[in-house]
PDB file of C-alpha atoms in Angstrom:
ATOM      1  CA  ASP A  84       0.167   0.032   0.099  1.00 68.00           C
ATOM      2  CA  GLN A  85       1.690   3.023  -1.351  1.00 79.00           C
ATOM      3  CA  GLN A  86       1.150   6.081   0.987  1.00 92.00           C
ATOM      4  CA  VAL A  87       3.148   8.386  -1.069  1.00 94.00           C
ATOM      5  CA  LYS A  88       2.575   8.335  -4.905  1.00 94.00           C
ATOM      6  CA  GLN A  89       4.621   9.808  -7.638  1.00 95.00           C
ATOM      7  CA  ASN A  90       2.814   8.874 -10.831  1.00 92.00           C
ATOM      8  CA  SER A  91       5.394  10.350 -13.454  1.00 94.00           C
ATOM      9  CA  PRO A  92       8.551   8.152 -13.447  1.00 92.00           C
ATOM     10  CA  SER A  93       9.993  10.787 -15.804  1.00 95.00           C
ATOM     11  CA  LEU A  94       9.486  14.513 -17.067  1.00 97.00           C
ATOM     12  CA  SER A  95      11.496  15.838 -19.550  1.00 97.00           C
ATOM     13  CA  VAL A  96      11.705  19.954 -19.700  1.00 97.00           C
ATOM     14  CA  GLN A  97      13.632  22.494 -21.810  1.00 97.00           C
ATOM     15  CA  GLU A  98      16.040  24.452 -19.953  1.00 97.00           C
ATOM     16  CA  GLY A  99      14.407  27.964 -18.817  1.00 97.00           C
ATOM     17  CA  ARG A 100      11.169  26.347 -18.638  1.00 97.00           C
ATOM     18  CA  ILE A 101       9.487  25.197 -15.593  1.00 98.00           C
ATOM     19  CA  SER A 102       9.312  21.791 -14.315  1.00 98.00           C
ATOM     20  CA  ILE A 103       6.449  20.619 -11.961  1.00 98.00           C
ATOM     21  CA  LEU A 104       6.947  17.664 -10.131  1.00 98.00           C
ATOM     22  CA  ASN A 105       3.759  16.451  -8.719  1.00 98.00           C
ATOM     23  CA  CYS A 106       3.188  13.933  -5.558  1.00 97.00           C
ATOM     24  CA  ASP A 107       0.084  12.624  -3.910  1.00 97.00           C
ATOM     25  CA  TYR A 108      -0.507  10.879  -0.471  1.00 97.00           C
ATOM     26  CA  THR A 109      -2.920   9.136   1.051  1.00 96.00           C
ATOM     27  CA  ASN A 110      -2.792   9.083   4.529  1.00 93.00           C
ATOM     28  CA  SER A 111      -4.150  12.302   6.298  1.00 93.00           C
ATOM     29  CA  MET A 112      -1.966  11.915   9.325  1.00 91.00           C
ATOM     30  CA  PHE A 113       0.445  13.460   7.214  1.00 93.00           C
ATOM     31  CA  ASP A 114       1.451  16.544   8.584  1.00 90.00           C
ATOM     32  CA  TYR A 115       4.667  17.449   6.981  1.00 90.00           C
ATOM     33  CA  PHE A 116       6.529  17.407   3.368  1.00 93.00           C
ATOM     34  CA  LEU A 117       9.847  16.939   2.212  1.00 93.00           C
ATOM     35  CA  TRP A 118      11.510  17.311  -1.525  1.00 96.00           C
ATOM     36  CA  TYR A 119      14.591  15.549  -2.095  1.00 94.00           C
ATOM     37  CA  LYS A 120      17.148  15.384  -5.326  1.00 95.00           C
ATOM     38  CA  LYS A 121      19.153  12.454  -5.813  1.00 91.00           C
ATOM     39  CA  TYR A 122      21.763  11.358  -8.086  1.00 90.00           C
ATOM     40  CA  PRO A 123      22.786   7.882  -9.193  1.00 84.00           C
ATOM     41  CA  ALA A 124      25.043   6.428  -6.470  1.00 79.00           C
ATOM     42  CA  GLU A 125      24.413   9.427  -4.320  1.00 85.00           C
ATOM     43  CA  GLY A 126      22.530   9.822  -1.166  1.00 87.00           C
ATOM     44  CA  PRO A 127      19.124  12.296  -1.372  1.00 90.00           C
ATOM     45  CA  THR A 128      20.145  16.093  -1.031  1.00 90.00           C
ATOM     46  CA  PHE A 129      17.413  17.864   1.180  1.00 90.00           C
ATOM     47  CA  LEU A 130      15.689  20.807  -1.224  1.00 94.00           C
ATOM     48  CA  ILE A 131      12.653  22.330   0.341  1.00 94.00           C
ATOM     49  CA  SER A 132      10.048  21.197   2.797  1.00 92.00           C
ATOM     50  CA  ILE A 133       6.355  22.423   3.775  1.00 94.00           C
ATOM     51  CA  SER A 134       4.284  22.079   6.917  1.00 91.00           C
ATOM     52  CA  SER A 135       0.661  21.488   6.464  1.00 92.00           C
ATOM     53  CA  ILE A 136      -0.339  24.842   8.260  1.00 92.00           C
ATOM     54  CA  LYS A 137       1.097  26.218   5.022  1.00 94.00           C
ATOM     55  CA  ASP A 138       0.128  26.011   1.600  1.00 96.00           C
ATOM     56  CA  LYS A 139       3.295  27.433  -0.305  1.00 97.00           C
ATOM     57  CA  ASN A 140       6.757  27.761   0.639  1.00 96.00           C
ATOM     58  CA  GLU A 141       9.440  29.421  -1.862  1.00 96.00           C
ATOM     59  CA  ASP A 142      13.329  28.799  -2.004  1.00 95.00           C
ATOM     60  CA  GLY A 143      14.620  30.634  -4.482  1.00 96.00           C
ATOM     61  CA  ARG A 144      13.882  28.402  -8.121  1.00 97.00           C
ATOM     62  CA  PHE A 145      12.113  26.042  -5.789  1.00 97.00           C
ATOM     63  CA  THR A 146       8.480  26.359  -5.027  1.00 98.00           C
ATOM     64  CA  VAL A 147       6.397  23.629  -2.932  1.00 97.00           C
ATOM     65  CA  PHE A 148       2.669  23.522  -3.166  1.00 98.00           C
ATOM     66  CA  LEU A 149       0.484  21.866  -0.815  1.00 97.00           C
ATOM     67  CA  ASN A 150      -3.327  21.572  -1.239  1.00 97.00           C
ATOM     68  CA  LYS A 151      -4.085  19.270   2.196  1.00 96.00           C
ATOM     69  CA  SER A 152      -7.328  19.018   0.843  1.00 96.00           C
ATOM     70  CA  ALA A 153      -6.848  16.905  -2.810  1.00 97.00           C
ATOM     71  CA  LYS A 154      -3.825  15.408  -0.703  1.00 97.00           C
ATOM     72  CA  HIS A 155      -1.807  16.659  -3.733  1.00 97.00           C
ATOM     73  CA  LEU A 156       1.850  19.047  -3.531  1.00 97.00           C
ATOM     74  CA  SER A 157       4.046  19.885  -5.818  1.00 98.00           C
ATOM     75  CA  LEU A 158       7.706  21.119  -6.332  1.00 98.00           C
ATOM     76  CA  HIS A 159       7.946  23.921  -9.158  1.00 98.00           C
ATOM     77  CA  ILE A 160      11.141  24.611 -10.582  1.00 98.00           C
ATOM     78  CA  VAL A 161      11.844  28.004 -12.360  1.00 97.00           C
ATOM     79  CA  PRO A 162      14.043  27.963 -13.959  1.00 97.00           C
ATOM     80  CA  SER A 163      14.955  25.067 -15.102  1.00 98.00           C
ATOM     81  CA  GLN A 164      18.690  24.090 -15.273  1.00 97.00           C
ATOM     82  CA  PRO A 165      20.476  21.432 -16.756  1.00 95.00           C
ATOM     83  CA  GLY A 166      22.028  20.267 -13.763  1.00 95.00           C
ATOM     84  CA  ASP A 167      18.800  20.104 -12.323  1.00 96.00           C
ATOM     85  CA  SER A 168      18.568  16.778 -14.083  1.00 96.00           C
ATOM     86  CA  ALA A 169      18.132  14.034 -11.101  1.00 96.00           C
ATOM     87  CA  VAL A 170      15.401  11.821  -9.300  1.00 95.00           C
ATOM     88  CA  TYR A 171      13.241  13.957  -7.339  1.00 97.00           C
ATOM     89  CA  PHE A 172      11.665  12.300  -4.291  1.00 95.00           C
ATOM     90  CA  CYS A 173       8.616  13.359  -2.155  1.00 96.00           C
ATOM     91  CA  ALA A 174       8.495  12.573   1.328  1.00 93.00           C
ATOM     92  CA  ALA A 175       6.048  12.684   3.880  1.00 92.00           C
ATOM     93  CA  ALA A 176       5.919  12.463   7.714  1.00 88.00           C
ATOM     94  CA  ILE A 177       3.734  12.819  10.498  1.00 85.00           C
ATOM     95  CA  THR A 178       4.844  15.400  14.023  1.00 74.00           C
ATOM     96  CA  GLY A 179       5.582  14.197  16.908  1.00 64.00           C
ATOM     97  CA  SER A 180       6.496  10.273  15.869  1.00 61.00           C
ATOM     98  CA  ALA A 181       9.920   9.508  15.343  1.00 57.00           C
ATOM     99  CA  ARG A 182       9.709  11.524  11.792  1.00 63.00           C
ATOM    100  CA  GLN A 183       9.735   8.912   9.963  1.00 77.00           C
ATOM    101  CA  LEU A 184       9.896   9.651   6.321  1.00 85.00           C
ATOM    102  CA  THR A 185       7.637   8.315   3.802  1.00 89.00           C
ATOM    103  CA  PHE A 186       9.117   8.301   0.258  1.00 91.00           C
ATOM    104  CA  GLY A 187       7.471   8.493  -2.706  1.00 93.00           C
ATOM    105  CA  SER A 188       8.855   6.352  -5.685  1.00 91.00           C
ATOM    106  CA  GLY A 189      10.982   9.663  -7.327  1.00 93.00           C
ATOM    107  CA  THR A 190      10.572  11.303 -10.447  1.00 96.00           C
ATOM    108  CA  GLN A 191      13.513  11.638 -13.378  1.00 95.00           C
ATOM    109  CA  LEU A 192      13.761  15.149 -14.062  1.00 97.00           C
ATOM    110  CA  THR A 193      15.453  15.744 -17.115  1.00 97.00           C
ATOM    111  CA  VAL A 194      16.415  19.419 -18.267  1.00 97.00           C
ATOM    112  CA  LEU A 195      17.310  19.753 -21.885  1.00 96.00           C
ATOM    113  CA  PRO A 196      19.506  21.979 -22.888  1.00 91.00           C
TER     114      PRO A 196
ATOM    115  CA  GLY B 251      22.986  22.110   5.770  1.00 65.00           C
ATOM    116  CA  ALA B 252      23.966  19.606   8.261  1.00 76.00           C
ATOM    117  CA  VAL B 253      26.777  17.018   6.961  1.00 88.00           C
ATOM    118  CA  VAL B 254      26.452  13.406   7.109  1.00 92.00           C
ATOM    119  CA  SER B 255      29.398  10.919   6.005  1.00 94.00           C
ATOM    120  CA  GLN B 256      29.207   7.382   5.204  1.00 96.00           C
ATOM    121  CA  HIS B 257      32.213   5.198   5.315  1.00 96.00           C
ATOM    122  CA  PRO B 258      32.926   3.266   3.391  1.00 96.00           C
ATOM    123  CA  SER B 259      31.437   4.295   0.150  1.00 94.00           C
ATOM    124  CA  ARG B 260      31.675   0.902  -1.874  1.00 95.00           C
ATOM    125  CA  VAL B 261      32.413  -2.899  -0.544  1.00 96.00           C
ATOM    126  CA  ILE B 262      32.478  -5.685  -1.881  1.00 96.00           C
ATOM    127  CA  CYS B 263      32.845  -9.182   0.049  1.00 95.00           C
ATOM    128  CA  LYS B 264      32.043 -12.993  -0.437  1.00 96.00           C
ATOM    129  CA  SER B 265      29.340 -14.344   0.997  1.00 96.00           C
ATOM    130  CA  GLY B 266      28.971 -15.153   4.714  1.00 96.00           C
ATOM    131  CA  THR B 267      31.220 -12.353   5.635  1.00 96.00           C
ATOM    132  CA  SER B 268      29.831  -9.384   7.994  1.00 97.00           C
ATOM    133  CA  VAL B 269      30.279  -6.101   6.852  1.00 97.00           C
ATOM    134  CA  LYS B 270      29.789  -2.897   8.981  1.00 97.00           C
ATOM    135  CA  ILE B 271      28.795   0.849   7.338  1.00 97.00           C
ATOM    136  CA  GLU B 272      29.215   3.593   9.525  1.00 97.00           C
ATOM    137  CA  CYS B 273      26.982   7.053   9.688  1.00 96.00           C
ATOM    138  CA  ARG B 274      28.287   9.982  11.057  1.00 95.00           C
ATOM    139  CA  SER B 275      26.805  13.794  11.662  1.00 92.00           C
ATOM    140  CA  LEU B 276      29.852  15.603  11.041  1.00 91.00           C
ATOM    141  CA  ASP B 277      28.789  19.260  12.402  1.00 86.00           C
ATOM    142  CA  PHE B 278      25.693  18.501  14.464  1.00 86.00           C
ATOM    143  CA  GLN B 279      24.150  15.670  16.911  1.00 86.00           C
ATOM    144  CA  ALA B 280      21.855  13.450  16.502  1.00 86.00           C
ATOM    145  CA  THR B 281      19.990  11.251  18.777  1.00 84.00           C
ATOM    146  CA  THR B 282      17.999   9.695  15.694  1.00 89.00           C
ATOM    147  CA  MET B 283      19.750   8.329  12.915  1.00 92.00           C
ATOM    148  CA  PHE B 284      17.420   5.985   9.895  1.00 93.00           C
ATOM    149  CA  TRP B 285      19.382   3.171   8.092  1.00 95.00           C
ATOM    150  CA  TYR B 286      17.548   2.699   4.742  1.00 94.00           C
ATOM    151  CA  ARG B 287      18.466   0.774   1.356  1.00 93.00           C
ATOM    152  CA  GLN B 288      17.303   1.003  -2.018  1.00 89.00           C
ATOM    153  CA  PHE B 289      17.204  -1.278  -5.408  1.00 81.00           C
ATOM    154  CA  PRO B 290      17.601  -0.398  -8.407  1.00 77.00           C
ATOM    155  CA  LYS B 291      14.941   2.248  -9.550  1.00 74.00           C
ATOM    156  CA  GLN B 292      13.166   1.872  -6.629  1.00 79.00           C
ATOM    157  CA  SER B 293      12.103   4.215  -4.004  1.00 83.00           C
ATOM    158  CA  LEU B 294      14.259   4.393  -0.980  1.00 87.00           C
ATOM    159  CA  MET B 295      12.730   1.676   1.859  1.00 89.00           C
ATOM    160  CA  LEU B 296      13.455   2.446   5.581  1.00 90.00           C
ATOM    161  CA  MET B 297      15.022  -0.340   7.454  1.00 94.00           C
ATOM    162  CA  ALA B 298      15.059   0.394  10.895  1.00 93.00           C
ATOM    163  CA  THR B 299      15.280   3.787  13.146  1.00 91.00           C
ATOM    164  CA  SER B 300      18.648   4.055  15.406  1.00 89.00           C
ATOM    165  CA  ASN B 301      18.343   6.240  18.705  1.00 86.00           C
ATOM    166  CA  GLU B 302      21.313   6.920  20.712  1.00 85.00           C
ATOM    167  CA  GLY B 303      21.783   4.605  23.768  1.00 83.00           C
ATOM    168  CA  SER B 304      18.631   2.445  22.988  1.00 85.00           C
ATOM    169  CA  LYS B 305      17.551   0.046  20.859  1.00 88.00           C
ATOM    170  CA  ALA B 306      16.733   0.385  16.935  1.00 91.00           C
ATOM    171  CA  THR B 307      13.404  -0.287  16.084  1.00 91.00           C
ATOM    172  CA  TYR B 308      13.109  -1.910  12.582  1.00 94.00           C
ATOM    173  CA  GLU B 309      10.540  -1.775  10.002  1.00 91.00           C
ATOM    174  CA  GLN B 310       8.188  -4.980   9.563  1.00 89.00           C
ATOM    175  CA  GLY B 311      10.289  -7.809   7.557  1.00 90.00           C
ATOM    176  CA  VAL B 312      13.715  -6.206   8.047  1.00 93.00           C
ATOM    177  CA  GLU B 313      15.838  -8.795  10.409  1.00 93.00           C
ATOM    178  CA  LYS B 314      16.949  -7.344  13.553  1.00 92.00           C
ATOM    179  CA  ASP B 315      19.528 -10.376  14.056  1.00 94.00           C
ATOM    180  CA  LYS B 316      21.219 -10.002  10.403  1.00 95.00           C
ATOM    181  CA  PHE B 317      20.825  -6.403  10.413  1.00 96.00           C
ATOM    182  CA  LEU B 318      22.711  -5.290  13.389  1.00 95.00           C
ATOM    183  CA  ILE B 319      22.363  -1.754  14.348  1.00 94.00           C
ATOM    184  CA  ASN B 320      24.342   0.124  17.253  1.00 91.00           C
ATOM    185  CA  HIS B 321      24.032   4.304  17.536  1.00 89.00           C
ATOM    186  CA  ALA B 322      26.720   4.360  20.587  1.00 82.00           C
ATOM    187  CA  SER B 323      27.128   8.060  20.622  1.00 89.00           C
ATOM    188  CA  LEU B 324      25.564  11.151  19.521  1.00 89.00           C
ATOM    189  CA  THR B 325      27.576  11.367  16.088  1.00 92.00           C
ATOM    190  CA  LEU B 326      28.002   7.590  14.976  1.00 93.00           C
ATOM    191  CA  SER B 327      25.594   4.579  13.910  1.00 94.00           C
ATOM    192  CA  THR B 328      26.539   1.756  12.413  1.00 95.00           C
ATOM    193  CA  LEU B 329      25.155  -0.827  10.587  1.00 97.00           C
ATOM    194  CA  THR B 330      26.521  -3.910  10.706  1.00 97.00           C
ATOM    195  CA  VAL B 331      25.419  -6.512   8.173  1.00 97.00           C
ATOM    196  CA  THR B 332      26.153 -10.214   9.238  1.00 96.00           C
ATOM    197  CA  SER B 333      26.962 -13.357   7.150  1.00 96.00           C
ATOM    198  CA  ALA B 334      25.893 -11.651   4.088  1.00 96.00           C
ATOM    199  CA  HIS B 335      24.326 -13.065   1.007  1.00 95.00           C
ATOM    200  CA  PRO B 336      24.019 -12.080  -2.605  1.00 95.00           C
ATOM    201  CA  GLU B 337      20.485 -10.707  -2.120  1.00 93.00           C
ATOM    202  CA  ASP B 338      21.705  -8.185   0.534  1.00 95.00           C
ATOM    203  CA  SER B 339      23.670  -6.407  -2.368  1.00 95.00           C
ATOM    204  CA  SER B 340      22.092  -3.099  -2.352  1.00 94.00           C
ATOM    205  CA  PHE B 341      22.452   0.623  -1.853  1.00 94.00           C
ATOM    206  CA  TYR B 342      22.290   1.638   1.963  1.00 95.00           C
ATOM    207  CA  ILE B 343      21.678   5.334   2.989  1.00 95.00           C
ATOM    208  CA  CYS B 344      21.908   6.695   6.758  1.00 95.00           C
ATOM    209  CA  SER B 345      20.308  10.124   7.554  1.00 93.00           C
ATOM    210  CA  ALA B 346      20.513  12.417  10.613  1.00 91.00           C
ATOM    211  CA  ARG B 347      17.348  13.945  12.078  1.00 85.00           C
ATOM    212  CA  VAL B 348      17.668  17.632  12.597  1.00 80.00           C
ATOM    213  CA  VAL B 349      15.453  20.050  14.505  1.00 73.00           C
ATOM    214  CA  ALA B 350      15.762  23.545  13.775  1.00 66.00           C
ATOM    215  CA  GLY B 351      16.217  25.458  16.742  1.00 58.00           C
ATOM    216  CA  GLY B 352      16.445  22.425  19.001  1.00 51.00           C
ATOM    217  CA  GLY B 353      13.581  20.732  21.064  1.00 49.00           C
ATOM    218  CA  SER B 354      10.108  19.519  19.881  1.00 50.00           C
ATOM    219  CA  GLY B 355       8.689  22.726  18.438  1.00 51.00           C
ATOM    220  CA  GLY B 356      11.146  23.408  15.208  1.00 56.00           C
ATOM    221  CA  GLU B 357      10.992  22.071  11.798  1.00 65.00           C
ATOM    222  CA  GLU B 358      12.669  18.853  11.504  1.00 71.00           C
ATOM    223  CA  THR B 359      14.497  18.103   8.483  1.00 81.00           C
ATOM    224  CA  GLN B 360      16.768  14.249   7.894  1.00 84.00           C
ATOM    225  CA  TYR B 361      19.864  14.972   6.000  1.00 89.00           C
ATOM    226  CA  PHE B 362      21.434  11.955   4.219  1.00 92.00           C
ATOM    227  CA  GLY B 363      24.948  10.192   3.751  1.00 93.00           C
ATOM    228  CA  PRO B 364      26.455   9.575   0.489  1.00 92.00           C
ATOM    229  CA  GLY B 365      25.510   6.235   0.685  1.00 93.00           C
ATOM    230  CA  THR B 366      26.955   2.786   0.870  1.00 95.00           C
ATOM    231  CA  ARG B 367      27.187   0.296  -2.310  1.00 94.00           C
ATOM    232  CA  LEU B 368      27.403  -3.356  -1.117  1.00 95.00           C
ATOM    233  CA  LEU B 369      28.367  -6.107  -3.466  1.00 95.00           C
ATOM    234  CA  VAL B 370      28.004  -9.474  -1.863  1.00 96.00           C
ATOM    235  CA  LEU B 371      29.623 -12.254  -4.400  1.00 95.00           C
TER     236      LEU B 371
END
């Protein structure tokens, strides 16, 4: 039972355009969400997070949007750069627990020059 | 961000041997660390939660006698794969839990190590 789903295994975007990565979750107890970027044979790198009390969080070129009613979050990267090409994982956690993260299956983003 | 290191980055061993992987938080103290494994083209799967000074909490289906976890200090957790077999070959990644501002009210993030590639022949 996948509690965090990333339905698009891959996404290709032209350099300079916007990349939109989507993530859906089923567990309404999740109240903290994170996005990680991962290159092959490396550990994930934290990008940005959002708690359920917010619907938007922005950090430079990265913006995360949270729609609690739809149990959906998205990561926007603008403008996209070739160096952004990587696998992006969304993750969810429940406050007050050991903050174990439940990961989605990842989306491979390719930014074309 | 916080830096987490793992050692070794890559290990090849014979079937039946034990392998120890170290996870260190370099510039902060981590009372909680997590161990994950990742198979090719799959997501990260949580294996266990490592708490400093107490026993690790294992996820369902993870053999605690096979994957020994020790969190002896606030900056070091170790994962020992005992009597490794080829099916244990995988990419093992640790993470450390960081709370902004300390205490239970701050925002938390997990920072990951670079991973350890284990190949059991």
